[in-house]
Amino acid sequence: MDVKALESQHVLQTYRRAPVVFTRGEGVYLFDEDGRRYLDLISGVGVASLGHANPLLAEALAEQARTLVHTSNLYFHTLQGQVASRLASLSGLSRTFFCNSGTEAMEGCLKFARRFWHTSGHSGRTGLVALEHAFHGRTIGSLSVTWDDHYRAPFAPLLQDVVWVSPGDPAALLSAVSDRTTAIVIEAIQGEGGVRPLSPAFAAAVRDAQQRTGALLIADEVQCGLGRTGQAFGYQRLGLDPDLVAVGKALGSGMPVGAVLLSERVAAAVSAGDHGSTYGGNLLACRAALVFLDALTSGGLQAHVQEVGAQFAAGLCELAGKHAVIREVRGAGLMWGLDLCVDAAPFVQAALRRGVLINRTADTVIRLLPPFVISSAEVEQALAQLDAILSEGVQERAA
Ligand code: PLP
C-alpha cells in the first residue's frame, strides 16, 4: 500500500502532517506501521485524556455499540441527562447543549449569547470583545473571535463587530466593554496562542466589566478545561463566573463530543428550534463522556493531574535553568508551553526522530498536552527526553 499516495491524492491538504502513520496506541504511547513506539506528549491535541486504547473506555464503547449508538435529538436518552448533570455539578452551570467538537461548542456559545440579548429585547447588542492570541475554532462565527490574521484573512468578511484587546492590558478591556457588548470571550489559558495564562489582574477587569455593563462572559474551556490544568475548569483558577462555557477535547477522550454549558438565565432565553445537531450527544459519545467524567471525579484523575502536573512544572523549570534557548515556561497541570527564543519547528522534528510527540504553536512555543493518565515514571522519561531534544534542536539550528 502506497501510504503517501493515499494521503496526498484525495485527502484535502489543510494540514502539514508529520511523516509518520500510527496504527495503534496503548496508554501514553503510539506505535507506527513498523511497530516503533512514540511517547505521546500531545495526545491528539489535548484529546486522549484517558490515554490510547483505554480498556475501560474500549469496553464501555463496545458494549454501547452493541446496544444502541444513535437515535438523534428527536428522542431523549438517559446518558445525556447523566452527562449534563455531572457537567452541571462541576461547573455550577445548570444546562448543557451537546455538539460534536470544540468549534461547534464555541459557535453555540456565540449564538446563545446573541439569543439572550434578543430575547431580552436588546437585539442591537451585537458587539463581541475578544483577546489577542485567542483561538476559538474555524467556523465563521468562531473564526471571527480567533485572533490570527493568517487564519482569518482568506475568509473575510467575518462577523464585523469584534473589538480586540491585549490580554496584558486590563484597562483596555475595561474601555472596550460597553452596554453594546454581547459577550467577552476568553480562554483562561490561551492554548493555540502559545499557552498563555490570563493574569489575575486581567480576570479582575473581566469581572469589573461584567458588573458594569452586564456583558455576558463566554469561557472557552475546550483546551484548558475538564481537569487539564488540575482543576475542573481553568476559569475557576481565576475566580471568574461565566454565563456560557464551551468544552470538547478531553470530554470524549477521542470520541467526538463537545458541549455548551449555560447558566439558567441564558438557557431560559433559548427556545426549541434555535439550535441543533443531528449527532450531538448521541449515545456512543455520551457513554465516552461518562467514562471520562467518572474517572475525573470519582476515579481520582483530577488529583493525579495535580500531582504529575507539579512534577512537570518543577522539571520544566529545571530545564529552563539549563537551556538558554527557553525564554519562558508557562502553563498549569498538564498544559505546558516552552516559549523559545527561536522557531520551535526543529525541536518538534528532533523529538519525532527520538520517538517523542510534541507540537509547535505560535511559532516559538513547544506545547505539551499529555494524556491525563501519564504516570510519574513517564513524566520523568518525558523530561529526560525533552532535555535531549532541547540540546539536539539547538545543535541542528547551529549546523
Ligand atoms: N477552542 C479552543 C480553545 C481550542 O483549542 C480549539 C481547538 O484546538 C477549539 C476551540 C476548536 O475545537 P475543535 O478543533 O474540536 O473544533
GROMACS .gro file of C-alpha atoms and ligand atoms in nm:
model
  415
    1MET     CA    1   0.000   0.000   0.000
    2ASP     CA    2   0.143   0.340  -0.102
    3VAL     CA    3   0.056   0.538   0.210
    4LYS     CA    4   0.198   0.867   0.078
    5ALA     CA    5  -0.020   0.845  -0.234
    6LEU     CA    6  -0.327   0.760  -0.027
    7GLU     CA    7  -0.270   1.070   0.183
    8SER     CA    8  -0.172   1.314  -0.088
    9GLN     CA    9  -0.405   1.230  -0.378
   10HIS     CA   10  -0.754   1.256  -0.236
   11VAL     CA   11  -0.733   1.397   0.117
   12LEU     CA   12  -0.774   1.776   0.125
   13GLN     CA   13  -0.438   1.925   0.217
   14THR     CA   14  -0.542   2.150   0.505
   15TYR     CA   15  -0.272   2.012   0.738
   16ARG     CA   16   0.106   1.985   0.720
   17ARG     CA   17   0.121   1.632   0.856
   18ALA     CA   18   0.423   1.471   1.023
   19PRO     CA   19   0.582   1.189   0.817
   20VAL     CA   20   0.453   0.904   1.032
   21VAL     CA   21   0.149   0.676   1.024
   22PHE     CA   22   0.023   0.541   1.356
   23THR     CA   23  -0.158   0.211   1.366
   24ARG     CA   24  -0.224   0.157   1.735
   25GLY     CA   25  -0.190   0.306   2.080
   26GLU     CA   26  -0.151   0.199   2.440
   27GLY     CA   27  -0.166   0.442   2.733
   28VAL     CA   28   0.075   0.731   2.662
   29TYR     CA   29   0.232   0.552   2.365
   30LEU     CA   30   0.154   0.535   1.994
   31PHE     CA   31   0.301   0.276   1.757
   32ASP     CA   32   0.373   0.331   1.388
   33GLU     CA   33   0.343   0.091   1.093
   34ASP     CA   34   0.685  -0.056   1.170
   35GLY     CA   35   0.599  -0.113   1.535
   36ARG     CA   36   0.817   0.179   1.654
   37ARG     CA   37   0.698   0.328   1.985
   38TYR     CA   38   0.641   0.702   2.043
   39LEU     CA   39   0.586   0.881   2.373
   40ASP     CA   40   0.277   1.092   2.308
   41LEU     CA   41   0.303   1.430   2.484
   42ILE     CA   42   0.034   1.596   2.272
   43SER     CA   43  -0.245   1.333   2.289
   44GLY     CA   44  -0.417   1.422   1.962
   45VAL     CA   45  -0.410   1.793   2.061
   46GLY     CA   46  -0.534   1.752   2.413
   47VAL     CA   47  -0.794   1.487   2.342
   48ALA     CA   48  -0.682   1.139   2.455
   49SER     CA   49  -0.733   1.226   2.822
   50LEU     CA   50  -0.762   0.861   2.929
   51GLY     CA   51  -0.468   0.755   2.712
   52HIS     CA   52  -0.483   0.544   2.399
   53ALA     CA   53  -0.687   0.223   2.381
   54ASN     CA   54  -0.802   0.269   2.740
   55PRO     CA   55  -0.952  -0.069   2.837
   56LEU     CA   56  -1.242   0.078   3.040
   57LEU     CA   57  -1.337   0.313   2.757
   58ALA     CA   58  -1.296   0.039   2.494
   59GLU     CA   59  -1.519  -0.197   2.692
   60ALA     CA   60  -1.788   0.069   2.750
   61LEU     CA   61  -1.788   0.175   2.384
   62ALA     CA   62  -1.804  -0.183   2.259
   63GLU     CA   63  -2.096  -0.256   2.490
   64GLN     CA   64  -2.274   0.065   2.387
   65ALA     CA   65  -2.212  -0.008   2.017
   66ARG     CA   66  -2.373  -0.349   2.064
   67THR     CA   67  -2.671  -0.188   2.242
   68LEU     CA   68  -2.756   0.146   2.075
   69VAL     CA   69  -2.543   0.412   1.907
   70HIS     CA   70  -2.771   0.685   1.780
   71THR     CA   71  -3.133   0.791   1.794
   72SER     CA   72  -3.096   1.169   1.723
   73ASN     CA   73  -3.220   1.453   1.940
   74LEU     CA   74  -3.578   1.379   1.844
   75TYR     CA   75  -3.565   1.144   2.145
   76PHE     CA   76  -3.415   1.181   2.491
   77HIS     CA   77  -3.180   0.918   2.630
   78THR     CA   78  -3.066   0.896   2.989
   79LEU     CA   79  -2.692   0.908   2.911
   80GLN     CA   80  -2.737   1.273   2.801
   81GLY     CA   81  -2.907   1.352   3.129
   82GLN     CA   82  -2.630   1.184   3.328
   83VAL     CA   83  -2.351   1.369   3.144
   84ALA     CA   84  -2.536   1.701   3.171
   85SER     CA   85  -2.591   1.659   3.543
   86ARG     CA   86  -2.219   1.576   3.601
   87LEU     CA   87  -2.116   1.881   3.400
   88ALA     CA   88  -2.359   2.096   3.599
   89SER     CA   89  -2.206   1.974   3.927
   90LEU     CA   90  -1.855   2.054   3.806
   91SER     CA   91  -1.934   2.397   3.661
   92GLY     CA   92  -2.235   2.528   3.851
   93LEU     CA   93  -2.399   2.594   3.512
   94SER     CA   94  -2.729   2.416   3.507
   95ARG     CA   95  -2.787   2.331   3.138
   96THR     CA   96  -2.594   2.152   2.863
   97PHE     CA   97  -2.627   2.166   2.486
   98PHE     CA   98  -2.448   1.875   2.315
   99CYS     CA   99  -2.249   1.901   1.992
  100ASN     CA  100  -1.955   1.725   1.832
  101SER     CA  101  -1.648   1.948   1.856
  102GLY     CA  102  -1.495   2.250   2.023
  103THR     CA  103  -1.567   2.478   1.731
  104GLU     CA  104  -1.932   2.384   1.740
  105ALA     CA  105  -1.939   2.447   2.113
  106MET     CA  106  -1.800   2.798   2.055
  107GLU     CA  107  -2.045   2.859   1.773
  108GLY     CA  108  -2.322   2.757   2.015
  109CYS     CA  109  -2.190   2.997   2.281
  110LEU     CA  110  -2.195   3.287   2.034
  111LYS     CA  111  -2.547   3.204   1.917
  112PHE     CA  112  -2.688   3.157   2.267
  113ALA     CA  113  -2.531   3.487   2.378
  114ARG     CA  114  -2.697   3.666   2.085
  115ARG     CA  115  -3.024   3.489   2.163
  116PHE     CA  116  -3.008   3.602   2.523
  117TRP     CA  117  -2.997   3.970   2.425
  118HIS     CA  118  -3.254   3.925   2.151
  119THR     CA  119  -3.496   3.761   2.395
  120SER     CA  120  -3.427   4.038   2.646
  121GLY     CA  121  -3.532   4.300   2.390
  122HIS     CA  122  -3.178   4.423   2.314
  123SER     CA  123  -3.127   4.292   1.959
  124GLY     CA  124  -2.882   4.573   1.886
  125ARG     CA  125  -2.643   4.438   2.146
  126THR     CA  126  -2.420   4.254   1.899
  127GLY     CA  127  -2.061   4.350   1.985
  128LEU     CA  128  -1.801   4.098   2.095
  129VAL     CA  129  -1.481   4.160   2.286
  130ALA     CA  130  -1.213   3.902   2.210
  131LEU     CA  131  -0.846   3.871   2.301
  132GLU     CA  132  -0.529   3.894   2.102
  133HIS     CA  133  -0.372   3.545   2.060
  134ALA     CA  134  -0.714   3.382   2.102
  135PHE     CA  135  -0.810   3.064   1.917
  136HIS     CA  136  -1.173   2.952   1.922
  137GLY     CA  137  -1.209   2.744   1.604
  138ARG     CA  138  -1.261   2.787   1.233
  139THR     CA  139  -1.631   2.815   1.158
  140ILE     CA  140  -1.730   3.164   1.050
  141GLY     CA  141  -1.852   3.259   1.400
  142SER     CA  142  -1.568   3.104   1.599
  143LEU     CA  143  -1.313   3.231   1.344
  144SER     CA  144  -1.449   3.581   1.396
  145VAL     CA  145  -1.318   3.573   1.754
  146THR     CA  146  -0.994   3.391   1.662
  147TRP     CA  147  -0.708   3.638   1.651
  148ASP     CA  148  -0.452   3.511   1.399
  149ASP     CA  149  -0.499   3.702   1.076
  150HIS     CA  150  -0.340   3.416   0.884
  151TYR     CA  151  -0.649   3.204   0.965
  152ARG     CA  152  -0.896   3.489   0.916
  153ALA     CA  153  -0.792   3.687   0.610
  154PRO     CA  154  -0.888   3.436   0.336
  155PHE     CA  155  -1.243   3.417   0.473
  156ALA     CA  156  -1.329   3.785   0.521
  157PRO     CA  157  -1.573   3.934   0.584
  158LEU     CA  158  -1.632   3.765   0.917
  159LEU     CA  159  -1.854   3.899   1.199
  160GLN     CA  160  -1.779   4.271   1.192
  161ASP     CA  161  -1.848   4.382   1.545
  162VAL     CA  162  -1.542   4.241   1.726
  163VAL     CA  163  -1.308   4.452   1.938
  164TRP     CA  164  -0.963   4.307   2.012
  165VAL     CA  165  -0.795   4.357   2.346
  166SER     CA  166  -0.448   4.258   2.461
  167PRO     CA  167  -0.467   4.009   2.750
  168GLY     CA  168  -0.183   4.210   2.906
  169ASP     CA  169  -0.396   4.526   2.927
  170PRO     CA  170  -0.680   4.514   3.183
  171ALA     CA  171  -0.753   4.886   3.132
  172ALA     CA  172  -0.806   4.829   2.758
  173LEU     CA  173  -1.062   4.562   2.840
  174LEU     CA  174  -1.249   4.799   3.068
  175SER     CA  175  -1.274   5.061   2.797
  176ALA     CA  176  -1.362   4.810   2.522
  177VAL     CA  177  -1.662   4.655   2.700
  178SER     CA  178  -1.977   4.863   2.682
  179ASP     CA  179  -2.352   4.826   2.709
  180ARG     CA  180  -2.342   4.726   2.340
  181THR     CA  181  -2.125   4.421   2.415
  182THR     CA  182  -2.292   4.083   2.376
  183ALA     CA  183  -2.011   3.894   2.544
  184ILE     CA  184  -1.647   3.893   2.644
  185VAL     CA  185  -1.477   3.581   2.506
  186ILE     CA  186  -1.180   3.431   2.689
  187GLU     CA  187  -0.964   3.122   2.734
  188ALA     CA  188  -0.834   3.102   3.094
  189ILE     CA  189  -0.512   2.968   2.941
  190GLN     CA  190  -0.480   3.050   2.572
  191GLY     CA  191  -0.378   2.726   2.403
  192GLU     CA  192  -0.304   2.769   2.032
  193GLY     CA  193  -0.196   3.127   2.101
  194GLY     CA  194   0.111   2.997   2.286
  195VAL     CA  195  -0.006   2.858   2.623
  196ARG     CA  196  -0.063   3.200   2.783
  197PRO     CA  197  -0.246   3.205   3.118
  198LEU     CA  198  -0.465   3.510   3.182
  199SER     CA  199  -0.339   3.714   3.476
  200PRO     CA  200  -0.539   3.770   3.798
  201ALA     CA  201  -0.539   4.145   3.713
  202PHE     CA  202  -0.699   4.075   3.376
  203ALA     CA  203  -0.955   3.844   3.540
  204ALA     CA  204  -1.041   4.123   3.785
  205ALA     CA  205  -1.102   4.356   3.489
  206VAL     CA  206  -1.327   4.093   3.329
  207ARG     CA  207  -1.535   4.073   3.649
  208ASP     CA  208  -1.550   4.452   3.666
  209ALA     CA  209  -1.660   4.485   3.304
  210GLN     CA  210  -1.930   4.219   3.352
  211GLN     CA  211  -2.064   4.400   3.655
  212ARG     CA  212  -2.054   4.746   3.499
  213THR     CA  213  -2.217   4.659   3.165
  214GLY     CA  214  -2.399   4.328   3.210
  215ALA     CA  215  -2.198   4.181   2.922
  216LEU     CA  216  -2.204   3.802   2.922
  217LEU     CA  217  -1.882   3.604   2.972
  218ILE     CA  218  -1.801   3.313   2.740
  219ALA     CA  219  -1.522   3.089   2.871
  220ASP     CA  220  -1.370   2.868   2.603
  221GLU     CA  221  -1.256   2.566   2.804
  222VAL     CA  222  -1.213   2.340   2.503
  223GLN     CA  223  -0.841   2.302   2.564
  224CYS     CA  224  -0.780   2.415   2.924
  225GLY     CA  225  -1.097   2.271   3.079
  226LEU     CA  226  -1.216   1.946   3.233
  227GLY     CA  227  -0.919   1.873   3.456
  228ARG     CA  228  -0.641   1.966   3.212
  229THR     CA  229  -0.499   2.229   3.450
  230GLY     CA  230  -0.564   2.022   3.764
  231GLN     CA  231  -0.895   2.197   3.832
  232ALA     CA  232  -1.229   2.116   3.677
  233PHE     CA  233  -1.219   2.441   3.476
  234GLY     CA  234  -0.947   2.693   3.403
  235TYR     CA  235  -1.178   2.987   3.479
  236GLN     CA  236  -1.217   2.859   3.835
  237ARG     CA  237  -0.846   2.927   3.895
  238LEU     CA  238  -0.920   3.292   3.816
  239GLY     CA  239  -1.241   3.323   4.019
  240LEU     CA  240  -1.442   3.401   3.704
  241ASP     CA  241  -1.814   3.349   3.669
  242PRO     CA  242  -1.902   3.272   3.306
  243ASP     CA  243  -2.254   3.258   3.164
  244LEU     CA  244  -2.151   3.020   2.887
  245VAL     CA  245  -1.872   2.761   2.875
  246ALA     CA  246  -1.750   2.565   2.572
  247VAL     CA  247  -1.599   2.220   2.629
  248GLY     CA  248  -1.471   1.948   2.397
  249LYS     CA  249  -1.140   1.764   2.350
  250ALA     CA  250  -1.081   1.573   2.680
  251LEU     CA  251  -1.454   1.512   2.733
  252GLY     CA  252  -1.481   1.224   2.489
  253SER     CA  253  -1.120   1.102   2.524
  254GLY     CA  254  -1.115   1.053   2.146
  255MET     CA  255  -1.485   1.025   2.071
  256PRO     CA  256  -1.601   1.349   1.904
  257VAL     CA  257  -1.808   1.525   2.168
  258GLY     CA  258  -1.842   1.891   2.256
  259ALA     CA  259  -2.085   2.081   2.473
  260VAL     CA  260  -2.205   2.426   2.571
  261LEU     CA  261  -2.276   2.477   2.941
  262LEU     CA  262  -2.529   2.753   3.007
  263SER     CA  263  -2.641   2.945   3.314
  264GLU     CA  264  -3.011   2.914   3.388
  265ARG     CA  265  -3.084   3.276   3.283
  266VAL     CA  266  -2.920   3.230   2.940
  267ALA     CA  267  -3.083   2.889   2.898
  268ALA     CA  268  -3.421   3.045   2.974
  269ALA     CA  269  -3.382   3.275   2.669
  270VAL     CA  270  -3.338   2.981   2.427
  271SER     CA  271  -3.635   2.821   2.256
  272ALA     CA  272  -3.692   2.490   2.075
  273GLY     CA  273  -3.551   2.509   1.722
  274ASP     CA  274  -3.299   2.785   1.800
  275HIS     CA  275  -3.005   2.549   1.759
  276GLY     CA  276  -2.945   2.181   1.697
  277SER     CA  277  -2.721   1.895   1.591
  278THR     CA  278  -2.814   1.561   1.439
  279TYR     CA  279  -2.534   1.372   1.614
  280GLY     CA  280  -2.484   1.598   1.917
  281GLY     CA  281  -2.473   1.394   2.237
  282ASN     CA  282  -2.552   1.060   2.082
  283LEU     CA  283  -2.536   0.751   2.298
  284LEU     CA  284  -2.184   0.649   2.200
  285ALA     CA  285  -2.045   0.999   2.256
  286CYS     CA  286  -2.222   1.033   2.591
  287ARG     CA  287  -2.102   0.692   2.705
  288ALA     CA  288  -1.743   0.800   2.636
  289ALA     CA  289  -1.804   1.127   2.822
  290LEU     CA  290  -1.943   0.938   3.122
  291VAL     CA  291  -1.639   0.709   3.138
  292PHE     CA  292  -1.417   1.018   3.132
  293LEU     CA  293  -1.621   1.214   3.388
  294ASP     CA  294  -1.629   0.910   3.620
  295ALA     CA  295  -1.251   0.885   3.602
  296LEU     CA  296  -1.210   1.259   3.658
  297THR     CA  297  -1.437   1.290   3.958
  298SER     CA  298  -1.465   0.957   4.139
  299GLY     CA  299  -1.160   0.786   3.984
  300GLY     CA  300  -0.910   1.036   4.127
  301LEU     CA  301  -0.787   1.157   3.786
  302GLN     CA  302  -0.803   1.525   3.879
  303ALA     CA  303  -0.584   1.471   4.186
  304HIS     CA  304  -0.348   1.268   3.968
  305VAL     CA  305  -0.319   1.558   3.718
  306GLN     CA  306  -0.233   1.791   4.007
  307GLU     CA  307   0.038   1.553   4.128
  308VAL     CA  308   0.207   1.481   3.794
  309GLY     CA  309   0.143   1.842   3.690
  310ALA     CA  310   0.353   1.964   3.984
  311GLN     CA  311   0.626   1.720   3.882
  312PHE     CA  312   0.611   1.855   3.524
  313ALA     CA  313   0.623   2.215   3.649
  314ALA     CA  314   0.934   2.152   3.861
  315GLY     CA  315   1.108   1.955   3.584
  316LEU     CA  316   1.034   2.213   3.314
  317CYS     CA  317   1.162   2.497   3.532
  318GLU     CA  318   1.481   2.298   3.585
  319LEU     CA  319   1.514   2.258   3.207
  320ALA     CA  320   1.463   2.635   3.167
  321GLY     CA  321   1.756   2.691   3.405
  322LYS     CA  322   1.973   2.461   3.196
  323HIS     CA  323   1.876   2.552   2.837
  324ALA     CA  324   1.924   2.919   2.745
  325VAL     CA  325   1.700   2.866   2.441
  326ILE     CA  326   1.395   2.858   2.674
  327ARG     CA  327   1.260   3.211   2.721
  328GLU     CA  328   0.967   3.122   2.945
  329VAL     CA  329   0.777   2.822   3.085
  330ARG     CA  330   0.400   2.877   3.101
  331GLY     CA  331   0.102   2.665   3.194
  332ALA     CA  332  -0.053   2.455   3.470
  333GLY     CA  333  -0.135   2.091   3.539
  334LEU     CA  334  -0.076   1.902   3.215
  335MET     CA  335  -0.089   2.204   2.981
  336TRP     CA  336   0.257   2.349   2.924
  337GLY     CA  337   0.430   2.578   2.681
  338LEU     CA  338   0.806   2.621   2.650
  339ASP     CA  339   0.847   2.957   2.480
  340LEU     CA  340   1.180   2.951   2.296
  341CYS     CA  341   1.397   3.236   2.170
  342VAL     CA  342   1.383   3.068   1.827
  343ASP     CA  343   1.143   2.883   1.597
  344ALA     CA  344   1.023   2.563   1.767
  345ALA     CA  345   0.996   2.359   1.443
  346PRO     CA  346   1.344   2.194   1.453
  347PHE     CA  347   1.274   2.080   1.809
  348VAL     CA  348   0.950   1.910   1.704
  349GLN     CA  349   1.141   1.729   1.429
  350ALA     CA  350   1.420   1.630   1.670
  351ALA     CA  351   1.153   1.495   1.906
  352LEU     CA  352   0.990   1.287   1.633
  353ARG     CA  353   1.327   1.133   1.545
  354ARG     CA  354   1.368   1.038   1.910
  355GLY     CA  355   1.018   0.887   1.924
  356VAL     CA  356   0.852   1.170   2.116
  357LEU     CA  357   0.543   1.363   2.001
  358ILE     CA  358   0.531   1.732   2.086
  359ASN     CA  359   0.377   2.023   1.900
  360ARG     CA  360   0.476   2.374   1.792
  361THR     CA  361   0.233   2.659   1.835
  362ALA     CA  362   0.263   3.038   1.793
  363ASP     CA  363   0.593   2.977   1.607
  364THR     CA  364   0.824   2.967   1.907
  365VAL     CA  365   0.633   2.758   2.159
  366ILE     CA  366   0.674   2.385   2.226
  367ARG     CA  367   0.334   2.276   2.352
  368LEU     CA  368   0.281   1.975   2.580
  369LEU     CA  369  -0.067   1.829   2.638
  370PRO     CA  370  -0.001   1.473   2.757
  371PRO     CA  371  -0.279   1.226   2.845
  372PHE     CA  372  -0.414   1.280   3.198
  373VAL     CA  373  -0.315   0.923   3.285
  374ILE     CA  374   0.059   0.982   3.234
  375SER     CA  375   0.244   0.822   3.528
  376SER     CA  376   0.515   0.978   3.740
  377ALA     CA  377   0.776   0.749   3.579
  378GLU     CA  378   0.655   0.854   3.233
  379VAL     CA  379   0.682   1.222   3.331
  380GLU     CA  380   1.047   1.157   3.429
  381GLN     CA  381   1.100   0.989   3.093
  382ALA     CA  382   0.936   1.286   2.916
  383LEU     CA  383   1.159   1.536   3.099
  384ALA     CA  384   1.475   1.340   3.015
  385GLN     CA  385   1.370   1.323   2.650
  386LEU     CA  386   1.292   1.698   2.642
  387ASP     CA  387   1.637   1.767   2.787
  388ALA     CA  388   1.795   1.575   2.496
  389ILE     CA  389   1.557   1.729   2.238
  390LEU     CA  390   1.641   2.084   2.350
  391SER     CA  391   2.016   2.015   2.306
  392GLU     CA  392   1.962   1.844   1.969
  393GLY     CA  393   1.733   2.119   1.836
  394VAL     CA  394   1.990   2.385   1.923
  395GLN     CA  395   2.268   2.185   1.752
  396GLU     CA  396   2.051   2.136   1.446
  397ARG     CA  397   1.990   2.511   1.416
  398ALA     CA  398   2.362   2.581   1.452
  399ALA     CA  399   2.455   2.324   1.181
  400PLP     N1  400  -1.131   2.641   2.129
  400PLP     C1  401  -1.008   2.614   2.172
  400PLP     C2  402  -0.955   2.687   2.292
  400PLP     C3  403  -0.929   2.521   2.106
  400PLP     O1  404  -0.805   2.496   2.149
  400PLP     C4  405  -0.982   2.454   1.993
  400PLP     C5  406  -0.901   2.357   1.918
  400PLP     O2  407  -0.783   2.348   1.929
  400PLP     C6  408  -1.112   2.485   1.952
  400PLP     C7  409  -1.184   2.579   2.021
  400PLP     C8  410  -1.174   2.415   1.835
  400PLP     O3  411  -1.201   2.283   1.873
  400PLP     P1  412  -1.224   2.168   1.762
  400PLP     O4  413  -1.097   2.156   1.686
  400PLP     O5  414  -1.262   2.048   1.843
  400PLP     O6  415  -1.336   2.213   1.675
   0.00000   0.00000   0.00000
